[in-house]
Structure formats: structure tokens, C-alpha cells
mmCIF file of C-alpha atoms in Angstrom:
data_model
loop_
_atom_site.group_PDB
_atom_site.id
_atom_site.type_symbol
_atom_site.label_atom_id
_atom_site.label_comp_id
_atom_site.label_asym_id
_atom_site.label_seq_id
_atom_site.Cartn_x
_atom_site.Cartn_y
_atom_site.Cartn_z
ATOM 1 C CA PRO A 1 -13.559 28.242 -7.172
ATOM 2 C CA ALA A 2 -11.338 30.985 -5.705
ATOM 3 C CA LEU A 3 -8.529 28.722 -4.960
ATOM 4 C CA ARG A 4 -5.428 29.383 -7.075
ATOM 5 C CA LEU A 5 -1.986 27.849 -7.434
ATOM 6 C CA GLU A 6 -0.623 30.793 -5.184
ATOM 7 C CA HIS A 7 -2.538 29.128 -2.320
ATOM 8 C CA LEU A 8 -0.530 26.035 -2.479
ATOM 9 C CA ASP A 9 2.845 24.979 -1.354
ATOM 10 C CA LEU A 10 4.643 24.710 -4.770
ATOM 11 C CA SER A 11 7.736 23.028 -3.385
ATOM 12 C CA LEU A 12 5.555 19.980 -2.721
ATOM 13 C CA PHE A 13 5.332 19.320 -6.542
ATOM 14 C CA GLU A 14 9.100 18.638 -6.766
ATOM 15 C CA LYS A 15 9.201 17.053 -3.295
ATOM 16 C CA ILE A 16 6.971 14.092 -4.912
ATOM 17 C CA LYS A 17 8.903 13.743 -8.157
ATOM 18 C CA PRO A 18 11.644 11.330 -6.411
ATOM 19 C CA PHE A 19 9.065 9.125 -5.067
ATOM 20 C CA ILE A 20 7.462 8.879 -8.670
ATOM 21 C CA SER A 21 10.768 8.466 -10.459
ATOM 22 C CA TYR A 22 11.809 5.626 -8.108
ATOM 23 C CA ARG A 23 8.932 3.522 -9.335
ATOM 24 C CA PHE A 24 8.390 5.084 -12.757
ATOM 25 C CA PRO A 25 11.704 6.513 -14.231
ATOM 26 C CA TYR A 26 9.839 7.724 -17.369
ATOM 27 C CA ASP A 27 6.621 8.696 -15.857
ATOM 28 C CA PRO A 28 5.080 11.655 -17.762
ATOM 29 C CA TRP A 29 4.333 13.463 -14.310
ATOM 30 C CA LEU A 30 8.166 14.097 -13.917
ATOM 31 C CA GLU A 31 8.168 16.645 -16.925
ATOM 32 C CA LYS A 32 4.771 18.248 -15.841
ATOM 33 C CA ASN A 33 4.525 21.731 -14.070
ATOM 34 C CA PRO A 34 2.079 22.107 -11.146
ATOM 35 C CA GLU A 35 -0.993 22.899 -12.938
ATOM 36 C CA GLN A 36 -0.393 19.910 -15.245
ATOM 37 C CA ILE A 37 0.102 17.619 -12.181
ATOM 38 C CA LEU A 38 -3.110 18.839 -10.645
ATOM 39 C CA ARG A 39 -4.969 18.058 -13.674
ATOM 40 C CA ALA A 40 -3.427 14.729 -14.257
ATOM 41 C CA ALA A 41 -4.216 13.763 -10.674
ATOM 42 C CA GLY A 42 -7.921 14.905 -10.873
ATOM 43 C CA PHE A 43 -7.181 17.779 -8.398
ATOM 44 C CA TYR A 44 -8.003 20.603 -10.977
ATOM 45 C CA LYS A 45 -11.397 20.148 -12.738
ATOM 46 C CA THR A 46 -13.989 21.780 -14.786
ATOM 47 C CA ASP A 47 -17.658 21.855 -13.712
ATOM 48 C CA PHE A 48 -19.473 21.128 -16.924
ATOM 49 C CA MET A 49 -22.579 22.292 -15.386
ATOM 50 C CA THR A 50 -21.327 26.038 -14.836
ATOM 51 C CA GLY A 51 -18.116 26.072 -17.045
ATOM 52 C CA LYS A 52 -16.038 26.944 -13.983
ATOM 53 C CA GLU A 53 -12.778 25.478 -13.351
ATOM 54 C CA GLY A 54 -10.859 25.093 -10.036
ATOM 55 C CA ILE A 55 -8.784 23.162 -7.640
ATOM 56 C CA THR A 56 -10.753 20.588 -5.680
ATOM 57 C CA LEU A 57 -10.938 19.964 -1.872
ATOM 58 C CA ALA A 58 -8.660 17.021 -2.375
ATOM 59 C CA GLY A 59 -6.031 19.151 -4.155
ATOM 60 C CA ALA A 60 -6.125 21.623 -1.316
ATOM 61 C CA LEU A 61 -5.579 18.850 1.265
ATOM 62 C CA VAL A 62 -2.659 17.309 -0.650
ATOM 63 C CA PHE A 63 -0.823 20.561 -1.717
ATOM 64 C CA GLY A 64 -2.314 23.518 0.269
ATOM 65 C CA THR A 65 -0.312 25.571 2.557
ATOM 66 C CA ASP A 66 -1.164 25.271 6.397
ATOM 67 C CA GLU A 67 -3.085 28.240 6.223
ATOM 68 C CA VAL A 68 -5.452 27.206 3.333
ATOM 69 C CA ILE A 69 -5.995 23.793 5.108
ATOM 70 C CA ARG A 70 -6.863 25.384 8.250
ATOM 71 C CA ASP A 71 -9.452 27.580 6.548
ATOM 72 C CA ILE A 72 -10.950 24.785 4.186
ATOM 73 C CA ALA A 73 -10.707 21.889 6.768
ATOM 74 C CA PRO A 74 -10.617 23.578 10.142
ATOM 75 C CA THR A 75 -11.570 19.939 11.696
ATOM 76 C CA TYR A 76 -8.898 17.977 10.045
ATOM 77 C CA ARG A 77 -6.178 16.777 12.683
ATOM 78 C CA VAL A 78 -4.154 13.690 13.313
ATOM 79 C CA ASP A 79 -3.146 13.411 17.027
ATOM 80 C CA LEU A 80 -0.241 11.109 17.831
ATOM 81 C CA LEU A 81 0.362 10.034 21.332
ATOM 82 C CA VAL A 82 2.815 7.650 23.059
ATOM 83 C CA LYS A 83 1.247 5.885 26.241
ATOM 84 C CA ARG A 84 3.925 3.644 27.491
ATOM 85 C CA GLU A 85 4.912 4.828 30.869
ATOM 86 C CA ASN A 86 2.470 7.346 31.595
ATOM 87 C CA THR A 87 -0.747 5.572 30.385
ATOM 88 C CA ASN A 88 -2.997 8.085 32.030
ATOM 89 C CA ARG A 89 -1.664 10.995 30.046
ATOM 90 C CA TYR A 90 1.124 10.405 27.424
ATOM 91 C CA ASP A 91 5.005 10.206 27.162
ATOM 92 C CA ASP A 92 5.174 12.195 23.795
ATOM 93 C CA ARG A 93 2.765 13.960 21.543
ATOM 94 C CA LEU A 94 2.613 15.259 18.151
ATOM 95 C CA ILE A 95 -0.364 16.959 16.378
ATOM 96 C CA VAL A 96 -0.332 16.854 12.632
ATOM 97 C CA GLN A 97 -2.537 19.330 10.592
ATOM 98 C CA CYS A 98 -0.589 19.923 7.603
ATOM 99 C CA ASN A 99 -0.708 19.031 3.790
ATOM 100 C CA LEU A 100 -1.219 15.253 3.335
ATOM 101 C CA ILE A 101 2.126 14.451 1.853
ATOM 102 C CA ASP A 102 4.203 15.961 4.737
ATOM 103 C CA ALA A 103 1.517 14.329 6.908
ATOM 104 C CA TYR A 104 2.182 10.968 5.928
ATOM 105 C CA MET A 105 5.945 11.315 6.391
ATOM 106 C CA LYS A 106 5.775 12.927 9.747
ATOM 107 C CA ILE A 107 3.294 10.171 11.097
ATOM 108 C CA MET A 108 5.526 7.396 9.686
ATOM 109 C CA ASP A 109 8.630 8.904 11.228
ATOM 110 C CA PHE A 110 7.050 9.383 14.514
ATOM 111 C CA VAL A 111 5.601 5.908 14.937
ATOM 112 C CA ILE A 112 8.603 3.984 13.553
ATOM 113 C CA GLN A 113 10.927 5.738 16.019
ATOM 114 C CA TYR A 114 9.135 4.031 18.927
ATOM 115 C CA LEU A 115 8.777 0.505 17.616
ATOM 116 C CA PRO A 116 11.475 -2.093 17.847
ATOM 117 C CA ASP A 117 13.230 -2.928 14.574
ATOM 118 C CA LYS A 118 13.037 -6.803 14.221
ATOM 119 C CA PHE A 119 15.545 -8.378 11.732
ATOM 120 C CA SER A 120 13.854 -9.904 8.783
ATOM 121 C CA LEU A 121 14.922 -10.852 5.382
ATOM 122 C CA GLU A 122 12.768 -11.013 2.162
ATOM 123 C CA GLY A 123 14.762 -13.333 -0.034
ATOM 124 C CA THR A 124 18.150 -11.903 0.495
ATOM 125 C CA THR A 125 17.053 -8.394 1.215
ATOM 126 C CA ARG A 126 16.854 -6.990 4.715
ATOM 127 C CA ILE A 127 13.259 -5.293 5.082
ATOM 128 C CA ASP A 128 11.908 -2.956 7.805
ATOM 129 C CA LEU A 129 8.831 -4.743 9.075
ATOM 130 C CA ARG A 130 7.620 -1.743 10.916
ATOM 131 C CA ALA A 131 7.587 0.328 7.520
ATOM 132 C CA LYS A 132 6.011 -2.675 5.665
ATOM 133 C CA ILE A 133 3.185 -2.888 8.237
ATOM 134 C CA LEU A 134 2.420 0.739 8.966
ATOM 135 C CA ARG A 135 3.039 2.123 5.582
ATOM 136 C CA GLU A 136 -0.522 0.710 4.592
ATOM 137 C CA VAL A 137 -2.161 1.604 7.988
ATOM 138 C CA ILE A 138 -0.969 5.187 7.958
ATOM 139 C CA ALA A 139 -1.809 5.547 4.337
ATOM 140 C CA ASN A 140 -5.371 4.431 4.893
ATOM 141 C CA LEU A 141 -5.715 6.655 7.638
ATOM 142 C CA ILE A 142 -5.127 9.651 5.343
ATOM 143 C CA VAL A 143 -6.759 8.247 2.124
ATOM 144 C CA HIS A 144 -9.939 6.957 3.766
ATOM 145 C CA ARG A 145 -10.634 9.633 6.403
ATOM 146 C CA GLU A 146 -14.022 11.384 6.331
ATOM 147 C CA TYR A 147 -12.577 14.988 6.140
ATOM 148 C CA THR A 148 -15.923 16.658 7.047
ATOM 149 C CA SER A 149 -15.851 14.851 10.493
ATOM 150 C CA ARG A 150 -15.119 16.752 13.591
ATOM 151 C CA THR A 151 -13.449 13.846 15.182
ATOM 152 C CA PRO A 152 -9.832 13.907 14.898
ATOM 153 C CA ALA A 153 -7.789 10.873 13.591
ATOM 154 C CA SER A 154 -5.573 9.582 16.317
ATOM 155 C CA VAL A 155 -2.502 7.113 16.368
ATOM 156 C CA ILE A 156 -1.505 5.854 19.864
ATOM 157 C CA ILE A 157 1.364 3.857 20.667
ATOM 158 C CA PHE A 158 1.144 1.446 23.684
ATOM 159 C CA ASN A 159 3.630 -0.906 25.177
ATOM 160 C CA ASP A 160 2.441 -3.771 23.092
ATOM 161 C CA ARG A 161 0.407 -2.360 20.109
ATOM 162 C CA VAL A 162 -0.571 0.588 18.112
ATOM 163 C CA GLU A 163 -4.131 1.599 17.885
ATOM 164 C CA VAL A 164 -5.371 3.883 14.915
ATOM 165 C CA SER A 165 -8.840 5.544 14.880
ATOM 166 C CA ASN A 166 -10.169 7.466 11.829
ATOM 167 C CA ALA A 167 -13.567 9.185 11.041
ATOM 168 C CA ASN A 168 -15.478 6.954 8.747
ATOM 169 C CA HIS A 169 -18.716 6.324 6.976
ATOM 170 C CA PRO A 170 -19.034 2.648 7.556
ATOM 171 C CA PHE A 171 -20.122 0.054 5.043
ATOM 172 C CA TYR A 172 -19.564 -3.094 7.198
ATOM 173 C CA ASN A 173 -20.548 -2.435 11.005
ATOM 174 C CA GLY A 174 -18.263 -4.520 13.189
ATOM 175 C CA LYS A 175 -14.836 -6.459 13.000
ATOM 176 C CA VAL A 176 -13.502 -6.869 9.647
ATOM 177 C CA ASP A 177 -13.081 -10.476 8.120
ATOM 178 C CA LEU A 178 -10.253 -9.728 5.617
ATOM 179 C CA ASP A 179 -10.888 -12.963 3.707
ATOM 180 C CA ALA A 180 -14.525 -11.787 3.102
ATOM 181 C CA TYR A 181 -13.748 -7.997 2.900
ATOM 182 C CA ALA A 182 -14.634 -5.938 -0.075
ATOM 183 C CA PRO A 183 -13.144 -2.521 0.313
ATOM 184 C CA VAL A 184 -14.860 0.658 -0.529
ATOM 185 C CA GLN A 185 -12.791 3.756 -1.864
ATOM 186 C CA LYS A 186 -13.864 6.777 0.346
ATOM 187 C CA ASN A 187 -11.592 9.416 -1.371
ATOM 188 C CA PRO A 188 -10.741 7.901 -4.707
ATOM 189 C CA LEU A 189 -8.602 10.737 -6.199
ATOM 190 C CA ILE A 190 -6.461 10.949 -3.014
ATOM 191 C CA ALA A 191 -6.084 7.063 -2.963
ATOM 192 C CA SER A 192 -4.963 7.120 -6.742
ATOM 193 C CA PHE A 193 -2.524 9.983 -6.012
ATOM 194 C CA PHE A 194 -1.043 7.777 -3.081
ATOM 195 C CA ARG A 195 -0.697 4.842 -5.286
ATOM 196 C CA HIS A 196 1.215 6.883 -7.877
ATOM 197 C CA LEU A 197 3.735 7.738 -5.193
ATOM 198 C CA GLY A 198 4.021 4.112 -4.076
ATOM 199 C CA TRP A 199 2.655 4.957 -0.567
ATOM 200 C CA VAL A 200 -0.455 2.705 -0.789
ATOM 201 C CA GLU A 201 -1.322 -0.564 -2.595
ATOM 202 C CA GLU A 202 -4.196 -1.431 -4.777
ATOM 203 C CA MET A 203 -7.609 -1.821 -3.012
ATOM 204 C CA GLY A 204 -7.831 -4.824 -1.087
ATOM 205 C CA SER A 205 -4.204 -5.889 -1.146
ATOM 206 C CA GLY A 206 -2.817 -3.380 1.520
ATOM 207 C CA LEU A 207 -4.650 -4.864 4.531
ATOM 208 C CA HIS A 208 -3.558 -8.394 3.523
ATOM 209 C CA ASN A 209 0.120 -7.220 3.562
ATOM 210 C CA VAL A 210 -0.392 -5.961 7.070
ATOM 211 C CA ARG A 211 -1.602 -9.201 8.006
ATOM 212 C CA ARG A 212 1.283 -11.135 6.091
ATOM 213 C CA TYR A 213 4.146 -8.952 7.732
ATOM 214 C CA SER A 214 2.534 -8.822 11.219
ATOM 215 C CA ALA A 215 2.560 -12.668 11.292
ATOM 216 C CA ILE A 216 6.476 -12.211 11.134
ATOM 217 C CA TYR A 217 6.697 -9.084 13.496
ATOM 218 C CA THR A 218 4.313 -10.547 16.203
ATOM 219 C CA PRO A 219 3.747 -14.239 15.273
ATOM 220 C CA ASN A 220 1.158 -14.891 18.073
ATOM 221 C CA PHE A 221 -1.072 -11.963 17.258
ATOM 222 C CA VAL A 222 -3.187 -11.056 14.347
ATOM 223 C CA PRO A 223 -4.013 -7.352 13.324
ATOM 224 C CA GLU A 224 -7.602 -6.356 14.003
ATOM 225 C CA PHE A 225 -9.679 -3.921 11.877
ATOM 226 C CA TYR A 226 -13.241 -2.570 12.738
ATOM 227 C CA ASP A 227 -15.291 -0.694 10.215
ATOM 228 C CA GLU A 228 -17.513 1.439 12.360
ATOM 229 C CA GLY A 229 -18.238 5.100 12.961
ATOM 230 C CA ASN A 230 -14.537 5.501 13.506
ATOM 231 C CA PHE A 231 -12.470 2.797 11.549
ATOM 232 C CA ARG A 232 -10.057 1.335 13.989
ATOM 233 C CA ALA A 233 -6.896 -0.870 13.425
ATOM 234 C CA VAL A 234 -5.064 -2.527 16.285
ATOM 235 C CA ILE A 235 -1.450 -3.518 15.238
ATOM 236 C CA HIS A 236 0.379 -5.795 17.864
ATOM 237 C CA THR A 237 4.088 -5.058 18.560
ATOM 238 C CA PRO A 238 6.707 -6.747 20.525
ATOM 239 C CA ALA A 239 6.033 -5.902 24.109
ATOM 240 C CA ARG A 240 8.513 -3.718 26.173
ATOM 241 C CA LYS A 241 8.900 -3.576 29.967
ATOM 242 C CA GLN A 242 6.345 -1.019 30.980
ATOM 243 C CA VAL A 243 6.715 1.389 33.998
ATOM 244 C CA VAL A 244 3.549 3.160 35.205
ATOM 245 C CA LEU A 245 3.858 6.214 37.417
ATOM 246 C CA ALA A 246 1.010 7.161 39.695
ATOM 247 C CA GLU A 247 0.217 10.868 39.550
ATOM 248 C CA ASN A 248 1.859 11.661 42.908
ATOM 249 C CA GLU A 249 4.816 9.549 41.962
ATOM 250 C CA GLU A 250 5.176 11.582 38.613
ATOM 251 C CA PHE A 251 5.093 14.864 40.550
ATOM 252 C CA LEU A 252 7.782 13.923 42.829
ATOM 253 C CA THR A 253 9.968 12.735 40.187
ATOM 254 C CA ILE A 254 9.645 15.772 38.195
ATOM 255 C CA SER A 255 10.154 17.762 41.442
ATOM 256 C CA LYS A 256 13.435 16.104 41.948
ATOM 257 C CA ILE A 257 15.043 17.019 38.760
ATOM 258 C CA GLY A 258 13.691 20.866 39.155
ATOM 259 C CA ARG A 259 10.784 20.948 36.826
ATOM 260 C CA ALA A 260 8.082 21.031 39.406
ATOM 261 C CA HIS A 261 7.251 24.677 38.628
ATOM 262 C CA VAL A 262 7.851 24.446 34.657
#
């Protein structure tokens, strides 16, 4: 109840408008101020039992400053790892703990830079298969996360696949059969907001799009989804030549370039 507009990153309200206008040039949100956008998105509500008004947890996660998010949801974190050459540790790492708008864009940028860009046309238009596949996977990681869980979300890039893991309240225990899967919304207000930006499809169609474009990106492999204590997705990618260093070899290599004492 004590959360106010001054606790939010107000620059984000202008940051989202180009994404909205691209899809809906005459959308009423384009003329709204921050408080009106919060109300339209369902992030600013009235408690009809008490009469009090305030910004919801979803609103804080989407628009909050880093300090506010750290205080309200201290266990929220997305751990991004690249494990191609050094599979025991990692080749690169990024930890994301910011608002969900910037988080989505940072995760997408990080993952796409490590995946091969396979040429593909949709009609006469060239498409980025990496973005088509991962857009829905990353958006689902954010939209359907259980934000009260202490388990961090993770995205791990291996030589031949990307594995995504996310805290979850399972409704179907085990591997997901997409042809018989009836998705359940976990955070409906965040999901609705992401659909408004065009970052996630309607319920049920997103995972089917992942399968559709994966069939072009890696024809011999099918993406796998597991609805368990952690919702897991395994997205296969074109394999690259892999070099694995043993720990002593890694130390010697680092020593040769003068970084042994860093």
C-alpha cells in the first residue's frame, strides 16, 4: 500500500510506447500518463474490502527501480550462463535482477548473440529464427515464474542446446505433450501486459510457435518442455565444435597470457 509512483522507474513508461505503437498505432495507452497506464494494465488497484488503493506486486516487478525490486522480491534472479568450452564452470555469465521490461530485453540480447543465425524466409521476408523461437521461451520464463520461490531462474547455453529452468507450481507433472497441453496462466496481469507489447502470444499458441520454428532451425530435433517443480525447456540449436579444458589446462592457458594472479 505504501508503494508510490516515485518508487518506479518512470522512464520505462516512455520506453514501452514504441513497442505498443508498432502493433497498435492508435492505442489509447500512447496518450496515457504513468498512473493511467498502471490502472489500464491492472497494476494499480482498489481493495474493495478496505477501500485502499495501491500498486500491485506485478506493477512493482514490471516498473520498479532496482532498489524497490530488491526489497519487494529479494529472491528474484535470472542467471544466464554460457557453457560451451568450460562446461565445469562457464565461459560467460550475466545475472539479471532488474525490472521485467529490461530483463526481457537483456536476456534476449545475451542469448541471441551466442546462437548461429540460420538464414530463413517467411514468404519473401527474412526472419530471425533465434528471435522467433526464444521470444516465447524467454517471455514465458518471465510471465509464468513463481516470484515467491527462492530458486533462481536460469538460462544455460550449451554447445548444442539452450536449457531454461524456472520456479513453477506444476499442473501437469512430467513432460508436456503440446498436442494435449492446456496451459494455465500463472501471472495473468503480467502475461496480459507482455501481450500488449507483442512479446508473448495468446495462451497455447506460443509453445506451438516454438515447435514450428524449431523444425526449421534444427530439423532433426524437437523442443522439450517439462512441467515440474521447475518448468524446464530444452531448445536444440545447431551444434558447434566444442573444446573442453581440464582445470589444470585452463590454469596453464591463463598463466601463459599473464592472468594467473588476477
